[in-house]
CSV table of C-alpha atoms and ligand atoms in Angstrom, one decimal:
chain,number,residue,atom,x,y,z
A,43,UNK,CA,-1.4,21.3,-5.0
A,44,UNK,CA,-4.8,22.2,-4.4
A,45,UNK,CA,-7.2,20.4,-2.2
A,46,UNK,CA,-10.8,21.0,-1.1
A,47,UNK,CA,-11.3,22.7,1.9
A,48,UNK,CA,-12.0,20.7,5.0
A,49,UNK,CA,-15.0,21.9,6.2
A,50,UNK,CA,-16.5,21.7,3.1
A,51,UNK,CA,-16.1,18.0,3.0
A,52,UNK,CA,-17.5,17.6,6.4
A,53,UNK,CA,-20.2,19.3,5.8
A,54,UNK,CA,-20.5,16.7,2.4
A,55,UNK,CA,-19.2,13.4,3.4
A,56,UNK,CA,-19.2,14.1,7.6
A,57,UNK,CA,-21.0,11.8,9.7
A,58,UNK,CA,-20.5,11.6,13.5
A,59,UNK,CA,-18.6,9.5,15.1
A,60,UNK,CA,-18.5,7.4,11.7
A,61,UNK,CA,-16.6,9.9,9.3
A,62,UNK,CA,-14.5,13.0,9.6
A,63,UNK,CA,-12.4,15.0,7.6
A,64,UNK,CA,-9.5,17.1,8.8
A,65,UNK,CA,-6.4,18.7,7.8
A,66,UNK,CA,-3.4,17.0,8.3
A,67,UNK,CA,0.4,17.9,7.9
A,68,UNK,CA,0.9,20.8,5.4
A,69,UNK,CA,-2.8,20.9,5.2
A,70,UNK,CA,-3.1,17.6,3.4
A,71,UNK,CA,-6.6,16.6,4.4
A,72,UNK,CA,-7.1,13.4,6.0
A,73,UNK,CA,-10.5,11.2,6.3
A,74,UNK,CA,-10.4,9.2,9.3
A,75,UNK,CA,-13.3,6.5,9.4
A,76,UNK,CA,-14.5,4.5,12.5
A,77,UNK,CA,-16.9,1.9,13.7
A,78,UNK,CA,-17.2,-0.9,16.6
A,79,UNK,CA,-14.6,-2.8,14.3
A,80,UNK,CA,-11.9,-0.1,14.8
A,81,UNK,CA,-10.4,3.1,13.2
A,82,UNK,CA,-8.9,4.2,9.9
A,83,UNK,CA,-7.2,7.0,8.4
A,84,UNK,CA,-6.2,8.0,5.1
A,85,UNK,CA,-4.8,11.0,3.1
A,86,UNK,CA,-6.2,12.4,0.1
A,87,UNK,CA,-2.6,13.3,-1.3
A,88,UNK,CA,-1.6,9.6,-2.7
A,89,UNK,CA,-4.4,8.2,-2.3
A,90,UNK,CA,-2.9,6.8,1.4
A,91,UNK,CA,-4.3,4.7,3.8
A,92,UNK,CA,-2.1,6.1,7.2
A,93,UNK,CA,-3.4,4.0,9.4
A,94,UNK,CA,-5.8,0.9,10.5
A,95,UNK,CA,-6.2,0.0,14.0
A,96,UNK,CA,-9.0,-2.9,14.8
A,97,UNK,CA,-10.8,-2.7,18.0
A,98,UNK,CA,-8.4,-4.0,20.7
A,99,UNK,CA,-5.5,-4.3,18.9
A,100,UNK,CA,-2.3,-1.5,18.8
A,101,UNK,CA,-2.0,-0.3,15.3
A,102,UNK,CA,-1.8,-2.2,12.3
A,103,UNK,CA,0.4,-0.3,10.1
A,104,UNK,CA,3.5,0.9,10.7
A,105,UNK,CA,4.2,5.2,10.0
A,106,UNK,CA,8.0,5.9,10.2
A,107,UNK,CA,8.3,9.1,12.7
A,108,UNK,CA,10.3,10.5,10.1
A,109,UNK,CA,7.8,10.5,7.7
A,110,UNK,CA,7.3,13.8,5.4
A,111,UNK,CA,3.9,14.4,3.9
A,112,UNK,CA,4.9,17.0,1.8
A,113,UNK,CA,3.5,17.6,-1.8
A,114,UNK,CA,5.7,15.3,-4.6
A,115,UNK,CA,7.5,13.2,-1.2
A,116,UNK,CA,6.1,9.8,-0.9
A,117,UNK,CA,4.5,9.2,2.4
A,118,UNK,CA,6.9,6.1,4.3
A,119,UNK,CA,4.6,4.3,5.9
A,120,UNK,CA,0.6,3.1,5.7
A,121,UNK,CA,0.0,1.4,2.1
A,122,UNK,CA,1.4,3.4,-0.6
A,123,UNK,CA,-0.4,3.2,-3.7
A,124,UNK,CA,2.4,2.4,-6.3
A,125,UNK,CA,0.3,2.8,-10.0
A,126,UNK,CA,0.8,2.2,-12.9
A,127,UNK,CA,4.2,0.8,-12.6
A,128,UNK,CA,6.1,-0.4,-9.3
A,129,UNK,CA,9.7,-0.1,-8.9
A,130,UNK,CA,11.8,1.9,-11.1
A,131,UNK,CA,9.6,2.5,-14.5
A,132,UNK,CA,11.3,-0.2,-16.8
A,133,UNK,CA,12.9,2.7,-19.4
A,134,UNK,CA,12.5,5.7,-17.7
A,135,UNK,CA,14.5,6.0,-14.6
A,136,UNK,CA,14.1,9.4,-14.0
A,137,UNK,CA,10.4,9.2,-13.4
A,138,UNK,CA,8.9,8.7,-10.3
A,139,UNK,CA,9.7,5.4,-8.6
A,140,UNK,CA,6.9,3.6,-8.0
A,141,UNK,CA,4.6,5.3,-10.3
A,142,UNK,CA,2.8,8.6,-10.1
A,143,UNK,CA,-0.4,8.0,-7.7
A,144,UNK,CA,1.3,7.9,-4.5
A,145,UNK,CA,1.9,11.7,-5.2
A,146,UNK,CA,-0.9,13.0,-6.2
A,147,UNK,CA,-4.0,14.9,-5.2
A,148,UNK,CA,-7.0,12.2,-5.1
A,149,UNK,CA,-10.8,13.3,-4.9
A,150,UNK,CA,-13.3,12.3,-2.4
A,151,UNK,CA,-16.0,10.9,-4.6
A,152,UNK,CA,-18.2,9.0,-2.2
A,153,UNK,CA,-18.7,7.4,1.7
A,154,UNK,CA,-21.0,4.8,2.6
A,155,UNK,CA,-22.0,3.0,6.1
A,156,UNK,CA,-23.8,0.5,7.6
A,157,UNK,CA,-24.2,-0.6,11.0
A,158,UNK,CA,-21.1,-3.0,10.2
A,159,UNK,CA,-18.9,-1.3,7.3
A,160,UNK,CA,-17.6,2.0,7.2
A,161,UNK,CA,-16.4,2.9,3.7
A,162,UNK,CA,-15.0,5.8,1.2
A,163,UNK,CA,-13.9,5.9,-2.4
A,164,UNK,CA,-11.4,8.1,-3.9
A,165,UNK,CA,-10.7,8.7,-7.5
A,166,UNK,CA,-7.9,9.8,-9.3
A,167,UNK,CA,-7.9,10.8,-13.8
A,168,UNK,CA,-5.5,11.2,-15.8
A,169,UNK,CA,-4.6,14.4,-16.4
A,170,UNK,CA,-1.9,16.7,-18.4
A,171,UNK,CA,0.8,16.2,-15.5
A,172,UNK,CA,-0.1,12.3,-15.9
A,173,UNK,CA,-0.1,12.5,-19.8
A,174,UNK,CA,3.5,13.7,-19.1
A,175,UNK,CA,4.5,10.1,-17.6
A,176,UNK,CA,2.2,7.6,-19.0
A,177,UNK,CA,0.2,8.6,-22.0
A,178,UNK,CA,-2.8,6.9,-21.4
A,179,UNK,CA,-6.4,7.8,-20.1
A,180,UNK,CA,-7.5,6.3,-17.1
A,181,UNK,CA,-9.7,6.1,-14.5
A,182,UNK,CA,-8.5,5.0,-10.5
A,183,UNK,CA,-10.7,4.3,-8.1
A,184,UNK,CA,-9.5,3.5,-4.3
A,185,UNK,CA,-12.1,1.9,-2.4
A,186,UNK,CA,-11.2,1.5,1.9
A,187,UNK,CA,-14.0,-0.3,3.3
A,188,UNK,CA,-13.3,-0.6,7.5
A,189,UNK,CA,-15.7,-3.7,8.6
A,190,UNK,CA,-14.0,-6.5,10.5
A,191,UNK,CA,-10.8,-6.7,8.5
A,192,UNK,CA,-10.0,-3.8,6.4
A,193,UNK,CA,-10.5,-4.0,2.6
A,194,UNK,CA,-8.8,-1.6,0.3
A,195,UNK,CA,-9.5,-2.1,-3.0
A,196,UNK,CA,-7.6,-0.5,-6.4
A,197,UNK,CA,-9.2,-0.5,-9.6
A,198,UNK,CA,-8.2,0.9,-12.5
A,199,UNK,CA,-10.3,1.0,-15.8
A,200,UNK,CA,-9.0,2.1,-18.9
A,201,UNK,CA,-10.7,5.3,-20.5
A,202,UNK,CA,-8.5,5.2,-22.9
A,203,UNK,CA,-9.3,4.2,-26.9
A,204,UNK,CA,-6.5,2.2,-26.8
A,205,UNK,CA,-5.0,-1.0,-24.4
A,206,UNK,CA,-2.7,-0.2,-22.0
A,207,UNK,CA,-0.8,-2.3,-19.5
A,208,UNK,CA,0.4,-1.2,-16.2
A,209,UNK,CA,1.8,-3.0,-13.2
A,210,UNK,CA,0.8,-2.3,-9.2
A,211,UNK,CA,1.2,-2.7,-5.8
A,212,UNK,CA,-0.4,-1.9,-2.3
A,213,UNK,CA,2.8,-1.6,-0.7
A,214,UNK,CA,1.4,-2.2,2.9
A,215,UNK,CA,3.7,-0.9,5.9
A,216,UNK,CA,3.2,-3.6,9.3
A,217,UNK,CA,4.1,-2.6,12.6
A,218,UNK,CA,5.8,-5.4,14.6
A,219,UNK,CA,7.5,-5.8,18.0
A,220,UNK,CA,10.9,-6.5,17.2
A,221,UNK,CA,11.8,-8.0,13.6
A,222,UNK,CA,14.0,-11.1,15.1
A,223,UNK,CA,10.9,-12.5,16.6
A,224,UNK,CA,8.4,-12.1,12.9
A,225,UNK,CA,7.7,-14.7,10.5
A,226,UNK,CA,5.7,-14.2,7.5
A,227,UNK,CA,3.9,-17.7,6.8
A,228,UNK,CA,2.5,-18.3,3.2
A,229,UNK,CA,5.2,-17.9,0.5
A,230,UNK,CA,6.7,-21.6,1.1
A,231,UNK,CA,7.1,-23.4,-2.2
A,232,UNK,CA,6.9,-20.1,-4.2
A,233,UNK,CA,10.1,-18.8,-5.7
A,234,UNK,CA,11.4,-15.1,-5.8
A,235,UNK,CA,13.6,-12.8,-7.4
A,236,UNK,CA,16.2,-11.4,-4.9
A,237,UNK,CA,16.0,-7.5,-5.8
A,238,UNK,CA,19.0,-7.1,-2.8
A,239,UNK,CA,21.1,-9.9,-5.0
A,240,UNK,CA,19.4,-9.1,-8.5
A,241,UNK,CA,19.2,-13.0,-8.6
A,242,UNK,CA,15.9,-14.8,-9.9
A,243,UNK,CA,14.6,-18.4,-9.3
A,244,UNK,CA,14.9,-18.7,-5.8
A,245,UNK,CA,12.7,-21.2,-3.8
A,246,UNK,CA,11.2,-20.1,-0.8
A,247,UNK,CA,11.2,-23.4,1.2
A,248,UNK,CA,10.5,-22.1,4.7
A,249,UNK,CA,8.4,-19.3,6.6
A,250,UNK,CA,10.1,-15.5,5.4
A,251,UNK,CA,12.5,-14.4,8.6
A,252,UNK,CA,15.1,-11.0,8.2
A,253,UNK,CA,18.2,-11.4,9.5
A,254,UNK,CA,19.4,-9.1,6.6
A,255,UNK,CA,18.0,-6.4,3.9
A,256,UNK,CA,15.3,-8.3,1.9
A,257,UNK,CA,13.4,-7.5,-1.1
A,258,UNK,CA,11.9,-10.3,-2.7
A,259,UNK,CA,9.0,-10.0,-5.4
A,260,UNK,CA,7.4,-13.8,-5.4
A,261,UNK,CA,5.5,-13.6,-8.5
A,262,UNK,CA,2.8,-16.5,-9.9
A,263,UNK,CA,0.8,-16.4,-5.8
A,264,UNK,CA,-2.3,-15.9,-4.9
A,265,UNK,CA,-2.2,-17.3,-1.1
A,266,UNK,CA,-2.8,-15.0,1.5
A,267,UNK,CA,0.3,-14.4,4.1
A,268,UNK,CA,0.2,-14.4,7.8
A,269,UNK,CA,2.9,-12.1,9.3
A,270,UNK,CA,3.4,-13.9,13.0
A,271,UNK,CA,4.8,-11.9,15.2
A,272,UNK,CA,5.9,-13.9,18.6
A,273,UNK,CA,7.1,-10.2,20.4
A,274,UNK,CA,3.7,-9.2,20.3
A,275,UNK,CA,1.8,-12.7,20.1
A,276,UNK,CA,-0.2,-11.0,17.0
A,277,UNK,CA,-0.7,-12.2,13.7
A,278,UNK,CA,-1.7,-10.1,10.6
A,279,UNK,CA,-3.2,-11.7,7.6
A,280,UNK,CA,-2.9,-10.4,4.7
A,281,UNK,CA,-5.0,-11.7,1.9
A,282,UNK,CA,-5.2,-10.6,-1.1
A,283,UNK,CA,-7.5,-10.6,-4.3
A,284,UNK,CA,-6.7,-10.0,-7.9
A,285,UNK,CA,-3.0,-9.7,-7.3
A,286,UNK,CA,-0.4,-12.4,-8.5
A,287,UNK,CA,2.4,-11.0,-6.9
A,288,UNK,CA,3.8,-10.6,-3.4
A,289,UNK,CA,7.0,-8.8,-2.3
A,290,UNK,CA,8.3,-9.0,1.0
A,291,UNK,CA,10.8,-5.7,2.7
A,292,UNK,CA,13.0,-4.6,5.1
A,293,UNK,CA,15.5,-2.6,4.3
A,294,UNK,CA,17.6,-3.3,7.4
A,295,UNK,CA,20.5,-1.5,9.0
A,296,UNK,CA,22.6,0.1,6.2
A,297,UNK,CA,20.0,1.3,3.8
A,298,UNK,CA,17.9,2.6,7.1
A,299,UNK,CA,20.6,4.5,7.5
A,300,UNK,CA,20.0,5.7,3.9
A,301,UNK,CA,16.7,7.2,4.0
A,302,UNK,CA,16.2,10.1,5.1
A,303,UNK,CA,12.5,9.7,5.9
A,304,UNK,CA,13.6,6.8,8.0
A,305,UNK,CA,15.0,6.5,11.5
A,306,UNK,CA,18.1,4.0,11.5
A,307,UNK,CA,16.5,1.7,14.3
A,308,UNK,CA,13.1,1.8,12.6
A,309,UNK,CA,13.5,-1.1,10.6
A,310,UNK,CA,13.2,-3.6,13.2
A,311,UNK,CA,9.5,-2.5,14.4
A,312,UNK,CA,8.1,-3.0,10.5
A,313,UNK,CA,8.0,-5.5,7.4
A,314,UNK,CA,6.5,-5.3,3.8
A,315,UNK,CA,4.0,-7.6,2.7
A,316,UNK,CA,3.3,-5.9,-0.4
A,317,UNK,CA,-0.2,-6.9,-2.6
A,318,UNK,CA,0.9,-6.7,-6.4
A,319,UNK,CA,0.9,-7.6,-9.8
A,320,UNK,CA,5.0,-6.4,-10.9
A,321,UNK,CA,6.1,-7.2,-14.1
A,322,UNK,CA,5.7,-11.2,-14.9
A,323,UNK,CA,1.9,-10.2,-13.6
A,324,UNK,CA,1.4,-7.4,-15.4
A,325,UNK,CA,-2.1,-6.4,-16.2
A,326,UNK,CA,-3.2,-5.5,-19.9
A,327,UNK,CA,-6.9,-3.9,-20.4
A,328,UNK,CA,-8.7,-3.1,-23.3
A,329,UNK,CA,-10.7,0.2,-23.2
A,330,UNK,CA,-13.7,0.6,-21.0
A,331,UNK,CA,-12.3,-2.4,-19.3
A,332,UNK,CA,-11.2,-2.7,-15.8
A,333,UNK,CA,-9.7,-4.3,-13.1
A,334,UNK,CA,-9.6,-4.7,-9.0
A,335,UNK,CA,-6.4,-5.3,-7.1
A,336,UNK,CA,-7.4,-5.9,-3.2
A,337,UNK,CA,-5.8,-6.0,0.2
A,338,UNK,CA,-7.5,-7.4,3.0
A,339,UNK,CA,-6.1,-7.1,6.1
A,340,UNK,CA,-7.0,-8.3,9.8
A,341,UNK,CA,-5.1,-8.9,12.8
A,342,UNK,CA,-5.4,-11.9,15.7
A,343,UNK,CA,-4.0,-12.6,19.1
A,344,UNK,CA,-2.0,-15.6,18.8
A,345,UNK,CA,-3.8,-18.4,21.0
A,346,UNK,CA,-2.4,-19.2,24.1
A,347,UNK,CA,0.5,-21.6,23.5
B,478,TA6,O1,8.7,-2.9,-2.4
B,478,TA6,C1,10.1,-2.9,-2.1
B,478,TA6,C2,10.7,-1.7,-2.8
B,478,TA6,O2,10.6,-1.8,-4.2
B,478,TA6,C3,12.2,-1.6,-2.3
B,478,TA6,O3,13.1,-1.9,-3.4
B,478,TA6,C4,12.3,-0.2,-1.8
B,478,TA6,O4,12.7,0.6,-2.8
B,478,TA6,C5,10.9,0.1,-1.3
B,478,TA6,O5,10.1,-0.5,-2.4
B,478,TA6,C6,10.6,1.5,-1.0
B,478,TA6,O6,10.6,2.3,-2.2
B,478,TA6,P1,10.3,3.9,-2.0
B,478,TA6,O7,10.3,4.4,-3.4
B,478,TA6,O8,9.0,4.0,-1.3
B,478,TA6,O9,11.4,4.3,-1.1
């Protein structure tokens, strides 16, 4: 997997104490981006925000310590980029899971900053390793703009000269204190499908808490979600734009213990609040049309009770 060397996109994109490039793990390079709102990182292989940590705050998103950033090995942690299917592709189980741009090679096309916003854009084309899974042409475009929340932005525009229809997520990895004391405040009166049960049509009727392994995609929601964590007397929000989806994970104890990119315990310091459109929201475009899927996420100490 070939990427550019780092130095060279320093000397390009570099700007101090704003923007950085640097070779991570394996060599993959990483951009990390900073300004009086806090500091970002992400990885050109996937297309990967690492992670986001807002001026006075501990970090935003959670990284598993077991995490392998390894060419073709998903990254577990940070906001994955699952494109241009989530989940298991609907008749092709052997391909990837969650798509192909999580494990890929991206490009950095651009950076951009103000005296408030510090932003970069990556891109990723189809290609004849992407023809192989998903015979379309298209063009991606990951936009991370650090200000005082962080936006990342996914759009996708077809440069194809036919439609195509794809489904996405940012599957956004939050660090908490201890997942007994986390409520995730948004979803009530939505209903889900239980991917743990493989049940559908389930009401959401209260705040989200995990006591057990959920996986729930709430589809037909647009509200933002506010993940309340008491241990640390933090909330994230998590709004979103151009996503009708939301799934909510933890895998819990057992299938913890099944991932070997995972520690066992690590499930209660994270949840998923994942910005989407799966399968009832897919997204159909014409050619030389497009479309924006966005994350925006900020954190606040809890008021004194
Ligand atoms: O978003 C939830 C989910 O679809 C779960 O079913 C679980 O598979 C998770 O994504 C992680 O998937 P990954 O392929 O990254 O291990």
């Amino acid at each position: 997997m070939d990427f550019p060397d780092t130095a060279l996109l320093n000397s390009r994109f570099g700007s101090p104490g704003k923007i950085a490039c640097r070779a991570g793990e394996n060599g993959l390079p990483i951009i990390a981006i900073a300004n009086g709102s806090g500091s970002c990182e992400i990885s050109l292989y996937g297309g990967h925000v690492l992670s986001y940590r807002p001026a006075g705050h501990l970090p935003v998103l959670f990284m598993s310590k077991a995490a392998r950033f390894e060419p073709g090995h998903p990254i577990r942690g940070g906001i994955p980029v699952c494109w241009p299917w989530f989940g298991p592709h609907p008749t092709a189980p052997a391909l990837p899971m969650h798509g192909f741009a999580r494990i890929l090679p991206w490009s950095l096309a651009a950076t951009d900053y103000t005296s408030r916003s510090t932003e970069i854009r990556l891109v990723l084309t189809d290609s004849e390793q992407t023809h192989a899974w998903w015979p379309h042409r298209f063009h991606l475009t990951l936009r991370v703009a650090l200000e005082n929340a962080l936006k990342v932005e996914l759009t996708t525009r077809n440069s194809d000269k036919e439609p195509f229809t794809f489904t996405e997520a940012l599957h956004s990895y939050f660090t908490v204190r201890q997942i007994m004391d986390v409520t995730v405040r948004g979803l009530e009166g939505a209903t889900y499908s239980d991917k743990v049960t493989g049940t559908d049509g389930h009401l959401q009727e209260t705040p989200v808490v995990v006591r057990q392994e959920v996986d729930r995609v709430y589809e037909n929601t647009e509200t933002e979600c506010v993940i309340d964590d008491a241990g640390l007397g933090r909330q994230i929000v998590v709004a979103k734009q151009g996503s009708r989806t939301t799934v909510v994970w933890n895998p819990w104890i057992a299938k913890s213990k099944r991932m070997p990119d995972f520690g066992d315990e690590e499930y209660t310091r994270m949840i998923c609040v994942e910005t989407a459109n799966d399968t009832g929201n897919a997204v159909t475009l014409d050619p030389g049309e497009s479309h924006t899927l966005a994350a925006v996420l900020s954190a606040d100490m809890k008021a004194e009770a």
